[in-house]
CSV table of C-alpha atoms in Angstrom, one decimal:
chain,number,residue,atom,x,y,z
Y,14,UNK,CA,16.8,-144.2,-87.9
Y,15,UNK,CA,19.8,-143.7,-89.1
Y,16,UNK,CA,22.4,-141.6,-86.4
Y,17,UNK,CA,25.0,-139.2,-87.1
Y,18,UNK,CA,26.6,-137.0,-84.8
Y,19,UNK,CA,25.4,-133.7,-84.6
Y,20,UNK,CA,27.7,-131.4,-82.4
Y,21,UNK,CA,26.6,-128.0,-81.7
Y,22,UNK,CA,30.1,-126.1,-80.0
Y,23,UNK,CA,31.6,-128.3,-77.3
Y,24,UNK,CA,28.2,-131.0,-77.3
Y,25,UNK,CA,26.7,-133.1,-79.2
Y,26,UNK,CA,23.3,-133.3,-79.2
Y,27,UNK,CA,23.0,-137.0,-79.9
Y,28,UNK,CA,23.9,-140.6,-79.1
Y,29,UNK,CA,24.6,-143.7,-81.0
Y,30,UNK,CA,23.1,-146.7,-78.6
Y,31,UNK,CA,25.7,-149.3,-80.8
Y,32,UNK,CA,28.6,-147.3,-80.7
Y,33,UNK,CA,27.7,-146.5,-76.7
Y,34,UNK,CA,27.6,-150.4,-76.1
Y,35,UNK,CA,31.0,-150.8,-78.0
Y,36,UNK,CA,32.2,-148.1,-75.6
Y,37,UNK,CA,31.1,-150.0,-72.8
Y,38,UNK,CA,32.6,-153.2,-73.7
Y,39,UNK,CA,36.0,-152.0,-74.6
Y,40,UNK,CA,35.9,-150.7,-71.0
Y,41,UNK,CA,34.8,-153.7,-69.6
Y,42,UNK,CA,37.4,-156.2,-72.4
Y,43,UNK,CA,39.9,-153.8,-70.4
Y,44,UNK,CA,39.4,-155.0,-66.7
Y,45,UNK,CA,38.8,-158.4,-67.9
Y,46,UNK,CA,42.0,-158.6,-69.5
Y,47,UNK,CA,44.3,-156.9,-66.8
Y,48,UNK,CA,42.3,-158.8,-63.6
Y,49,UNK,CA,42.3,-158.2,-60.5
Y,50,UNK,CA,44.1,-159.2,-57.2
Y,51,UNK,CA,43.0,-159.1,-53.3
Y,52,UNK,CA,40.6,-157.8,-51.8
Y,53,UNK,CA,37.7,-155.2,-53.0
Y,54,UNK,CA,34.6,-154.0,-53.0
Y,55,UNK,CA,31.6,-156.1,-52.5
Y,56,UNK,CA,28.4,-154.0,-52.8
Y,57,UNK,CA,29.2,-150.5,-54.3
Y,58,UNK,CA,27.2,-147.3,-54.6
Y,59,UNK,CA,28.1,-145.1,-57.6
Y,60,UNK,CA,26.5,-141.6,-58.0
Y,61,UNK,CA,26.7,-140.5,-61.2
Y,62,UNK,CA,27.1,-143.8,-62.8
Y,63,UNK,CA,26.2,-143.4,-66.4
Y,64,UNK,CA,29.5,-141.6,-68.2
Y,65,UNK,CA,33.2,-140.8,-67.3
Y,66,UNK,CA,35.0,-141.7,-64.3
Y,67,UNK,CA,31.5,-142.9,-62.5
Y,68,UNK,CA,30.6,-145.4,-65.3
Y,69,UNK,CA,34.5,-146.9,-65.3
Y,70,UNK,CA,34.3,-147.1,-61.5
Y,71,UNK,CA,31.1,-149.3,-62.1
Y,72,UNK,CA,33.3,-151.1,-64.6
Y,73,UNK,CA,35.9,-152.0,-62.8
Y,74,UNK,CA,33.7,-153.1,-59.7
Y,75,UNK,CA,31.3,-155.1,-61.4
Y,76,UNK,CA,33.4,-157.1,-63.8
Y,77,UNK,CA,36.6,-156.8,-62.4
Y,78,UNK,CA,35.8,-157.6,-58.3
Y,79,UNK,CA,32.4,-158.7,-59.3
Y,80,UNK,CA,30.7,-156.5,-56.9
Y,81,UNK,CA,27.1,-155.6,-56.9
Y,82,UNK,CA,26.6,-152.4,-57.8
Y,83,UNK,CA,24.0,-149.6,-57.2
Y,84,UNK,CA,24.0,-146.8,-59.5
Y,85,UNK,CA,21.9,-143.2,-59.6
Y,86,UNK,CA,22.3,-140.9,-62.8
Y,87,UNK,CA,20.1,-138.2,-64.4
Y,88,UNK,CA,19.4,-139.6,-68.0
Y,89,UNK,CA,17.4,-138.8,-70.3
Y,90,UNK,CA,15.5,-142.0,-72.7
Y,91,UNK,CA,14.6,-142.1,-76.4
Y,92,UNK,CA,11.8,-141.4,-77.9
Y,93,UNK,CA,11.0,-143.1,-81.7
Y,94,UNK,CA,12.2,-139.6,-83.5
Y,95,UNK,CA,15.1,-139.2,-81.0
Y,96,UNK,CA,17.7,-140.9,-79.3
Y,97,UNK,CA,18.6,-140.8,-75.7
Y,98,UNK,CA,21.7,-139.7,-74.0
Y,99,UNK,CA,25.1,-141.0,-74.1
Y,100,UNK,CA,24.6,-141.7,-70.6
Y,101,UNK,CA,21.3,-144.1,-71.2
Y,102,UNK,CA,23.0,-146.1,-73.6
Y,103,UNK,CA,26.1,-147.0,-71.6
Y,104,UNK,CA,23.6,-147.9,-68.3
Y,105,UNK,CA,21.7,-149.8,-70.8
Y,106,UNK,CA,24.8,-151.4,-72.4
Y,107,UNK,CA,25.9,-152.5,-68.5
Y,108,UNK,CA,23.2,-153.7,-67.2
Y,109,UNK,CA,22.9,-156.1,-70.4
Y,110,UNK,CA,26.3,-156.9,-70.1
Y,111,UNK,CA,26.0,-157.7,-66.1
Y,112,UNK,CA,22.8,-159.6,-66.7
Y,113,UNK,CA,24.5,-161.9,-69.0
Y,114,UNK,CA,27.4,-162.3,-66.6
Y,115,UNK,CA,25.1,-162.9,-63.3
Y,116,UNK,CA,26.6,-159.9,-61.7
Y,117,UNK,CA,23.8,-157.5,-60.1
Y,118,UNK,CA,22.9,-154.5,-61.2
Y,119,UNK,CA,20.0,-151.6,-60.4
Y,120,UNK,CA,20.3,-148.1,-61.5
Y,121,UNK,CA,17.7,-145.1,-60.4
Y,122,UNK,CA,17.3,-142.5,-62.9
Y,123,UNK,CA,16.4,-139.2,-61.7
Y,124,UNK,CA,17.7,-136.2,-59.5
Y,125,UNK,CA,20.6,-137.5,-57.6
Y,126,UNK,CA,20.5,-134.0,-55.1
Y,127,UNK,CA,17.4,-134.8,-53.7
Y,128,UNK,CA,16.2,-136.2,-50.7
Y,129,UNK,CA,13.7,-138.8,-52.4
Y,130,UNK,CA,16.5,-140.4,-54.3
Y,131,UNK,CA,18.7,-140.5,-51.2
Y,132,UNK,CA,15.2,-142.4,-49.5
Y,133,UNK,CA,14.6,-144.6,-52.9
Y,134,UNK,CA,18.3,-145.4,-52.8
Y,135,UNK,CA,18.7,-147.0,-49.1
Y,136,UNK,CA,15.5,-148.5,-49.7
Y,137,UNK,CA,16.8,-150.8,-52.6
Y,138,UNK,CA,19.9,-151.2,-50.3
Y,139,UNK,CA,18.4,-153.0,-47.3
Y,140,UNK,CA,15.9,-154.9,-49.3
Y,141,UNK,CA,18.7,-156.1,-51.9
Y,142,UNK,CA,22.2,-155.5,-50.7
Y,143,UNK,CA,22.1,-155.4,-46.8
Y,144,UNK,CA,25.2,-152.7,-46.2
Y,145,UNK,CA,27.5,-150.7,-48.4
Y,146,UNK,CA,31.3,-151.3,-48.3
Y,147,UNK,CA,31.9,-148.6,-51.6
Y,148,UNK,CA,30.4,-145.5,-52.1
Y,149,UNK,CA,31.9,-143.5,-55.0
Y,150,UNK,CA,30.8,-139.8,-55.5
Y,151,UNK,CA,31.0,-139.1,-59.3
Y,152,UNK,CA,28.3,-136.3,-59.9
Y,153,UNK,CA,28.9,-133.7,-62.2
Y,154,UNK,CA,25.9,-131.1,-63.0
Y,155,UNK,CA,25.7,-127.3,-63.7
Y,156,UNK,CA,23.1,-126.8,-61.2
Y,157,UNK,CA,21.6,-128.2,-58.0
Y,158,UNK,CA,18.5,-128.0,-56.2
Y,159,UNK,CA,18.9,-127.5,-52.4
Y,160,UNK,CA,17.3,-130.6,-51.0
Y,161,UNK,CA,15.9,-128.6,-47.5
Y,162,UNK,CA,15.4,-125.3,-49.1
Y,163,UNK,CA,14.5,-125.7,-52.8
Y,164,UNK,CA,16.9,-123.2,-53.6
Y,165,UNK,CA,18.6,-123.4,-57.3
Y,166,UNK,CA,22.2,-122.8,-57.2
Y,167,UNK,CA,23.7,-122.6,-60.6
Y,168,UNK,CA,27.9,-123.2,-61.3
Y,169,UNK,CA,30.5,-121.4,-63.3
Y,170,UNK,CA,33.8,-121.6,-64.7
Y,171,UNK,CA,35.7,-118.5,-64.0
Y,172,UNK,CA,38.8,-117.1,-62.6
Y,173,UNK,CA,39.1,-115.4,-59.3
Y,174,UNK,CA,40.6,-112.0,-58.4
Y,175,UNK,CA,40.7,-111.0,-62.1
Y,176,UNK,CA,39.7,-111.7,-65.8
Y,177,UNK,CA,42.2,-113.8,-68.0
Y,178,UNK,CA,42.8,-114.1,-71.6
Y,179,UNK,CA,44.6,-116.8,-73.1
Y,180,UNK,CA,45.6,-119.4,-75.3
Y,181,UNK,CA,42.8,-121.4,-76.6
Y,182,UNK,CA,42.0,-124.2,-79.2
Y,183,UNK,CA,38.8,-123.2,-80.9
Y,184,UNK,CA,36.8,-127.0,-81.2
Y,185,UNK,CA,34.2,-125.6,-83.2
Y,186,UNK,CA,36.9,-123.8,-85.8
Y,187,UNK,CA,39.4,-125.8,-85.1
Y,188,UNK,CA,41.9,-122.7,-84.8
Y,189,UNK,CA,44.0,-121.4,-82.0
Y,190,UNK,CA,42.7,-118.1,-80.8
Y,191,UNK,CA,42.3,-116.5,-77.6
Y,192,UNK,CA,39.5,-116.5,-74.9
Y,193,UNK,CA,38.6,-113.8,-72.4
Y,194,UNK,CA,37.1,-115.0,-68.9
Y,195,UNK,CA,35.8,-112.6,-66.7
Y,196,UNK,CA,36.3,-112.5,-63.0
Y,197,UNK,CA,33.8,-114.6,-60.8
Y,198,UNK,CA,31.8,-112.2,-58.2
Y,199,UNK,CA,31.7,-114.0,-54.5
Y,200,UNK,CA,28.3,-115.2,-55.6
Y,201,UNK,CA,29.0,-117.0,-58.3
Y,202,UNK,CA,32.1,-118.8,-55.8
Y,203,UNK,CA,29.8,-119.8,-53.6
Y,204,UNK,CA,27.0,-121.0,-55.9
Y,205,UNK,CA,29.6,-123.0,-57.5
Y,206,UNK,CA,30.7,-124.5,-54.2
Y,207,UNK,CA,27.1,-125.3,-53.0
Y,208,UNK,CA,26.9,-127.3,-56.7
Y,209,UNK,CA,30.3,-129.1,-57.3
Y,210,UNK,CA,31.9,-129.0,-53.7
Y,211,UNK,CA,31.4,-131.6,-50.8
Y,212,UNK,CA,28.1,-130.4,-48.8
Y,213,UNK,CA,26.4,-133.2,-51.2
Y,214,UNK,CA,28.7,-135.9,-50.7
Y,215,UNK,CA,28.4,-135.4,-46.5
Y,216,UNK,CA,24.8,-135.7,-47.1
Y,217,UNK,CA,24.4,-138.3,-48.9
Y,218,UNK,CA,26.9,-140.0,-46.5
Y,219,UNK,CA,25.0,-138.8,-43.7
Y,220,UNK,CA,22.0,-140.3,-44.6
Y,221,UNK,CA,23.5,-143.6,-45.7
Y,222,UNK,CA,24.8,-143.8,-42.1
Y,223,UNK,CA,21.6,-142.4,-40.3
Y,224,UNK,CA,19.9,-145.6,-42.3
Y,225,UNK,CA,22.6,-148.2,-41.1
Y,226,UNK,CA,23.4,-149.3,-44.4
Y,227,UNK,CA,26.8,-148.4,-44.5
Y,228,UNK,CA,29.3,-151.8,-43.7
Y,229,UNK,CA,31.9,-151.5,-41.2
Y,230,UNK,CA,35.2,-150.2,-42.3
Y,231,UNK,CA,33.6,-148.7,-45.8
Y,232,UNK,CA,35.0,-146.3,-48.2
Y,233,UNK,CA,33.9,-143.7,-49.7
Y,234,UNK,CA,35.5,-141.6,-52.5
Y,235,UNK,CA,35.0,-138.5,-54.2
Y,236,UNK,CA,37.3,-137.6,-57.7
Y,237,UNK,CA,39.0,-134.5,-58.6
Y,238,UNK,CA,41.1,-133.1,-60.9
Y,239,UNK,CA,44.1,-130.4,-59.7
Y,240,UNK,CA,46.3,-130.2,-62.5
Y,241,UNK,CA,49.6,-127.9,-62.6
Y,242,UNK,CA,50.6,-123.9,-63.6
Y,243,UNK,CA,49.0,-124.4,-67.3
Y,244,UNK,CA,44.9,-125.3,-66.0
Y,245,UNK,CA,45.1,-123.2,-62.7
Y,246,UNK,CA,44.1,-120.2,-64.4
Y,247,UNK,CA,40.7,-121.4,-64.9
Y,248,UNK,CA,40.7,-124.7,-63.1
Y,249,UNK,CA,42.6,-124.9,-59.9
Y,250,UNK,CA,42.9,-121.1,-59.1
Y,251,UNK,CA,39.1,-120.3,-59.9
Y,252,UNK,CA,35.8,-120.7,-59.0
Y,253,UNK,CA,36.1,-124.7,-59.6
Y,254,UNK,CA,38.9,-125.0,-57.8
Y,255,UNK,CA,37.4,-123.4,-55.1
Y,256,UNK,CA,34.6,-126.2,-55.3
Y,257,UNK,CA,37.4,-129.0,-55.5
Y,258,UNK,CA,39.0,-127.8,-52.4
Y,259,UNK,CA,35.5,-127.9,-50.4
Y,260,UNK,CA,35.3,-131.5,-51.0
Y,261,UNK,CA,38.7,-131.9,-48.9
Y,262,UNK,CA,36.1,-130.1,-46.3
Y,263,UNK,CA,34.3,-132.7,-47.0
Y,264,UNK,CA,36.4,-135.7,-46.3
Y,265,UNK,CA,37.1,-134.6,-42.8
Y,266,UNK,CA,33.5,-134.5,-41.8
Y,267,UNK,CA,32.9,-137.6,-43.3
Y,268,UNK,CA,35.8,-139.1,-41.3
Y,269,UNK,CA,34.5,-137.5,-38.0
Y,270,UNK,CA,30.6,-138.4,-38.9
Y,271,UNK,CA,31.8,-142.4,-39.3
Y,272,UNK,CA,34.6,-143.1,-37.1
Y,273,UNK,CA,32.7,-145.1,-34.5
Y,274,UNK,CA,32.3,-147.4,-38.5
Y,275,UNK,CA,36.3,-147.1,-39.2
Y,276,UNK,CA,35.3,-145.4,-42.8
Y,277,UNK,CA,37.7,-144.1,-44.9
Y,278,UNK,CA,37.3,-141.2,-47.1
Y,279,UNK,CA,39.7,-140.1,-49.7
Y,280,UNK,CA,39.7,-137.4,-52.8
Y,281,UNK,CA,41.3,-139.1,-55.6
Y,282,UNK,CA,43.0,-136.9,-57.9
Y,283,UNK,CA,42.8,-138.3,-61.0
Y,284,UNK,CA,44.3,-137.1,-65.1
Y,285,UNK,CA,42.8,-134.9,-67.4
Y,286,UNK,CA,40.6,-136.8,-69.7
Y,287,UNK,CA,38.2,-135.8,-72.2
Y,288,UNK,CA,34.5,-135.4,-70.5
Y,289,UNK,CA,31.2,-134.0,-71.3
Y,290,UNK,CA,32.2,-131.6,-68.4
Y,291,UNK,CA,35.9,-131.2,-69.5
Y,292,UNK,CA,34.9,-130.2,-73.3
Y,293,UNK,CA,33.2,-126.9,-71.4
Y,294,UNK,CA,36.1,-125.8,-69.6
Y,295,UNK,CA,38.1,-123.1,-71.5
Y,296,UNK,CA,42.0,-124.4,-71.8
Y,297,UNK,CA,41.2,-127.7,-70.9
Y,298,UNK,CA,40.6,-129.1,-75.1
Y,299,UNK,CA,44.0,-127.3,-75.7
Y,300,UNK,CA,45.9,-128.6,-72.5
Y,301,UNK,CA,44.4,-132.1,-73.2
Y,302,UNK,CA,45.7,-132.6,-76.9
Y,303,UNK,CA,49.0,-131.2,-76.2
Y,304,UNK,CA,49.1,-133.9,-72.9
Y,305,UNK,CA,47.6,-136.8,-75.1
Y,306,UNK,CA,50.5,-136.1,-77.6
Y,307,UNK,CA,53.3,-136.2,-75.0
Y,308,UNK,CA,52.0,-138.5,-72.6
Y,309,UNK,CA,51.1,-141.1,-75.8
Y,310,UNK,CA,54.9,-140.7,-77.5
Y,311,UNK,CA,56.3,-141.6,-73.6
Y,312,UNK,CA,53.6,-144.8,-73.3
Y,313,UNK,CA,52.2,-143.3,-70.2
Y,314,UNK,CA,48.6,-142.2,-71.6
Y,315,UNK,CA,46.0,-143.7,-69.7
Y,316,UNK,CA,42.1,-143.2,-70.5
Y,317,UNK,CA,39.4,-143.1,-68.1
Y,318,UNK,CA,39.1,-147.0,-67.6
Y,319,UNK,CA,43.1,-147.3,-67.4
Y,320,UNK,CA,43.4,-144.6,-64.5
Y,321,UNK,CA,40.1,-146.3,-62.4
Y,322,UNK,CA,41.8,-149.4,-62.5
Y,323,UNK,CA,44.9,-148.1,-61.4
Y,324,UNK,CA,43.0,-146.2,-58.6
Y,325,UNK,CA,41.2,-149.3,-57.7
Y,326,UNK,CA,44.2,-152.2,-57.9
Y,327,UNK,CA,47.6,-150.2,-57.4
Y,328,UNK,CA,45.7,-147.2,-54.5
Y,329,UNK,CA,42.1,-147.8,-53.0
Y,330,UNK,CA,42.6,-151.2,-52.5
Y,331,UNK,CA,46.5,-151.9,-52.2
Y,332,UNK,CA,48.2,-152.7,-49.3
Y,333,UNK,CA,50.4,-149.3,-49.4
Y,334,UNK,CA,48.3,-145.8,-50.8
Y,335,UNK,CA,49.9,-143.0,-52.8
Y,336,UNK,CA,48.6,-139.7,-51.8
Y,337,UNK,CA,49.7,-136.3,-53.0
Y,338,UNK,CA,51.0,-133.2,-50.7
Y,339,UNK,CA,47.2,-132.4,-49.9
Y,340,UNK,CA,46.3,-135.9,-48.8
Y,341,UNK,CA,44.4,-137.0,-51.6
Y,342,UNK,CA,44.5,-140.3,-53.9
Y,343,UNK,CA,47.3,-139.8,-56.4
Y,344,UNK,CA,46.7,-141.3,-59.3
Y,345,UNK,CA,47.4,-139.2,-62.0
Y,346,UNK,CA,51.2,-138.9,-60.9
Y,347,UNK,CA,52.7,-139.6,-64.4
Y,348,UNK,CA,50.7,-136.7,-65.9
Y,349,UNK,CA,52.0,-134.2,-63.2
Y,350,UNK,CA,55.4,-135.4,-63.5
Y,351,UNK,CA,58.0,-132.0,-64.4
Y,352,UNK,CA,59.6,-133.7,-67.5
Y,353,UNK,CA,55.9,-134.0,-68.9
Y,354,UNK,CA,54.4,-130.9,-68.1
Y,355,UNK,CA,57.2,-129.2,-68.9
Y,356,UNK,CA,56.7,-130.7,-72.9
Y,357,UNK,CA,53.2,-129.3,-72.3
Y,358,UNK,CA,54.4,-126.0,-71.8
Y,359,UNK,CA,56.4,-126.2,-74.9
Y,360,UNK,CA,53.7,-127.2,-77.0
Y,361,UNK,CA,51.1,-124.9,-75.8
Y,362,UNK,CA,53.7,-121.8,-75.9
Y,363,UNK,CA,54.5,-122.9,-79.7
Y,364,UNK,CA,51.2,-124.4,-81.3
Y,365,UNK,CA,49.7,-122.3,-83.9
Y,366,UNK,CA,46.5,-123.1,-86.3
Y,367,UNK,CA,48.6,-124.4,-89.0
Y,368,UNK,CA,50.6,-127.0,-86.6
Y,369,UNK,CA,47.8,-128.4,-84.4
Y,370,UNK,CA,48.0,-131.7,-86.1
Y,371,UNK,CA,51.9,-131.2,-86.0
Y,372,UNK,CA,51.9,-130.2,-82.4
Y,373,UNK,CA,49.2,-131.8,-80.8
Y,374,UNK,CA,47.2,-134.8,-80.6
Y,375,UNK,CA,43.6,-132.9,-81.4
Y,376,UNK,CA,43.0,-136.0,-83.4
Y,377,UNK,CA,42.9,-138.3,-80.9
Y,378,UNK,CA,41.1,-135.2,-78.3
Y,379,UNK,CA,38.3,-135.4,-81.0
Y,380,UNK,CA,38.3,-138.8,-81.2
Y,381,UNK,CA,37.6,-139.5,-77.6
Y,382,UNK,CA,35.1,-136.8,-77.6
Y,383,UNK,CA,33.4,-138.8,-80.6
Y,384,UNK,CA,33.3,-142.1,-78.1
Y,385,UNK,CA,31.7,-140.1,-75.0
Y,386,UNK,CA,28.5,-140.5,-77.5
Y,387,UNK,CA,29.2,-143.9,-79.2
Y,388,UNK,CA,30.6,-142.6,-82.4
Y,389,UNK,CA,34.0,-143.1,-84.2
Y,390,UNK,CA,34.3,-146.2,-83.7
Y,391,UNK,CA,36.0,-148.4,-86.3
Y,392,UNK,CA,33.8,-151.6,-85.8
Y,393,UNK,CA,30.0,-149.7,-86.0
Y,394,UNK,CA,28.4,-149.0,-89.0
Y,395,UNK,CA,26.8,-145.4,-88.7
Y,396,UNK,CA,25.6,-146.1,-91.9
Y,397,UNK,CA,22.9,-148.4,-90.8
Y,398,UNK,CA,19.2,-148.5,-89.9
Y,399,UNK,CA,19.3,-148.6,-86.2
Y,400,UNK,CA,16.8,-148.1,-83.3
Y,401,UNK,CA,16.7,-145.2,-80.7
Y,402,UNK,CA,15.1,-147.2,-78.0
Y,403,UNK,CA,17.0,-149.0,-75.1
Y,404,UNK,CA,15.8,-150.5,-72.1
Y,405,UNK,CA,17.5,-150.7,-68.7
């Protein structure tokens, strides 16, 4: 079939297999070109491995350090008439490249929150890898089924304490307008923490430790975004912010739980980038478009693979780590510099519909959005007839 992007609101409902493979290859090329120095992981488990920061983590581990990688994701396979999800194609491409490079890669597709998935992963580790020395927790899901009670929890993206009305870049209409978001209830706050907080990360580490498949001196990290004043109303000081705070609680629990292994647990604070998740959050399309304009002008812009490469080489596996005031591994320090935030604020205050292209890098934002689904690459013929099928 000929596959063209089908965009509905803030999502793209299809994906291009060739374009997704190009996206994966570009990230692999970046890692190979820059290389890595010193010690790194050998056996890596990536929970949420098929897109965004999770995929980048797998690429840096596998193609930077030559690590064996075991991944977990939840993606839909293609049919003869319908494309697979982008994450499916990304994983297929990663497997193909890993096979060519002689690097171990195995991926399980299913509910990462379930007890059965945890057991399946443990069985593979015992059979193939022995012990894991790095666990990356990068799951992003709007809902979660509690593995012990069967209750389903759904997350919300709402402020806490009162509704907010804020400037917004409406990506469907390509205009600057306003969006009002009502305040979250106590139940909505609790449910969001249940879905996006640290409980599942904690359960994964406990299951792996109880099974005896965590190596001495293992490291685990989950990913967060904190931001500054502009994004706090809907991100930091909101339901998702409460969930991210719960990662700090889980970090301490995990450290205590694995003290006998000299285990290390960190929350890593990363840049705002275009992901399927961030595209759905009010404020973020305008904020990221303005941020791109400022940071690209400064020559300090970093996308997903640049951030994760830097996290591994300059921070996570560096002789001296960089921490923010909250004790997180501080990788988004360039974004949060006062001078950068001040200029982003100036764009935010001044931009109107007529000046979107002049004052922001919305074109860059939109291109990054298309890239998530394998579209918008100059070296791909999107008029060609391609098979939507891909296996891994």
